Every structure is written in structure tokens, then in C-alpha cells.
C-alpha positions as CSV (number, residue, x, y, z in Angstrom):
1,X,14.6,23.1,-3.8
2,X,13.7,23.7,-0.3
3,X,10.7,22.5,1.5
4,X,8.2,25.1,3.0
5,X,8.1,25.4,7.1
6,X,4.8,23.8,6.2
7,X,6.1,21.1,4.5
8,X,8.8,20.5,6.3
9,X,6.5,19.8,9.7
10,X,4.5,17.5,7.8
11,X,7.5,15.5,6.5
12,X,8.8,15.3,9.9
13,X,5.2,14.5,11.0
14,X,5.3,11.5,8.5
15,X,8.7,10.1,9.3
16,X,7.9,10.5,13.5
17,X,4.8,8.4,12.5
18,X,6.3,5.8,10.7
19,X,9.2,5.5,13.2
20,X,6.7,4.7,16.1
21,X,4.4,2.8,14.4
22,X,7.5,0.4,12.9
23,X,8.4,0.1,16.4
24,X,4.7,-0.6,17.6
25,X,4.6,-2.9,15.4
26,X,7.8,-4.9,16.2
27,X,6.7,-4.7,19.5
28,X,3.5,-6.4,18.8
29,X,4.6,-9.0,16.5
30,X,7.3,-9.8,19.1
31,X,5.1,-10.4,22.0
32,X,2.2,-11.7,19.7
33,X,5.4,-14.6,18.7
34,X,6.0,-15.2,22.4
35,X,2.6,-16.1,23.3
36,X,1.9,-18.4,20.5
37,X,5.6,-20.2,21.2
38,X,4.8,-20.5,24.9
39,X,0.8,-21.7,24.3
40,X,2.7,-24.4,21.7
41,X,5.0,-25.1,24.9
42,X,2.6,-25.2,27.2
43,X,-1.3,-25.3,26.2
44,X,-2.4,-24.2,30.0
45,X,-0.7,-21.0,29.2
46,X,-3.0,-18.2,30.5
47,X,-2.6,-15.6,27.2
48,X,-4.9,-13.4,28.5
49,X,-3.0,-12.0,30.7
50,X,-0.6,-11.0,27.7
51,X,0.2,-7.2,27.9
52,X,0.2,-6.0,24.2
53,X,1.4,-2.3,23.8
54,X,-0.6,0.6,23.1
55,X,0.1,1.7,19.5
56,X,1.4,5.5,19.5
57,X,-1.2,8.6,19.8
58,X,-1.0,12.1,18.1
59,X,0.5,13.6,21.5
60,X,3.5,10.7,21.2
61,X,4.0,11.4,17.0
62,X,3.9,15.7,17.8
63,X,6.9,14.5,20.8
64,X,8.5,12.2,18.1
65,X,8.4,15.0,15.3
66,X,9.6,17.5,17.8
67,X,12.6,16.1,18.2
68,X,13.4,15.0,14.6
69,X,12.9,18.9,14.1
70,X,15.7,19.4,17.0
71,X,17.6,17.7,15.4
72,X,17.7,19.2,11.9
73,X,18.3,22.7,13.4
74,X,21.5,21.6,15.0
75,X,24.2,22.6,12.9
């Protein structure tokens, strides 16, 4: 059975979510890792100067979705 144009946007609009936010959140966890190995290195270790990523916005899941949906029209 075939998914509606409606539901196929919202499927890809799920799946582009959940893509960037599995990547923000590797991201994050990665850096969060980094800082507490070096302030275990090194207790003078300024963290606060630790650049954590911005997590994705609606503008960056539409781009995401947009080109999950190129891709399923290519034959």
C-alpha cells in the first residue's frame, strides 16, 4: 500500500529529524566526553569555554527532509 503525498512528507519529516538529532546527539556526548577526560587530566581546565553544538532547528529538519525526498524521486 502506498503512503499518501501527506504521509509520505511526514515520514520523511520524521526520519530527517531523527537523523540530525542522532548526530546532535553524538556530537554532544562526544565533546561532553572530552571535557570531562581533559578536566580528569587536568583539573585547571577552563570548560567553560567548551563549544557544545546547537541541536538542529525546523529550517535544518525541512533541508534534511528535502533531500531524503530527492532522493526517493530518483529513479
Amino acid at each position: 500500500m502506498s503512503a499518501t503525498p501527506y504521509e509520505l512528507r511526514a515520514q520523511l519529516l520524521k526520519q530527517a529529524e531523527q537523523i540530525l538529532m542522532y548526530r546532535y546527539q553524538r556530537r554532544y556526548d562526544t565533546i561532553r566526553e572530552n571535557t570531562h577526560i581533559a578536566l580528569q587530566k587536568n583539573p585547571n581546565f577552563d570548560h567553560t569555554i567548551v563549544a557544545y553544538p546547537e541541536s538542529p532547528t525546523t529550517e535544518d529538519i525541512i533541508a534534511e527532509a528535502e533531500k531524503l525526498y530527492k532522493f526517493v524521486q530518483t529513479k
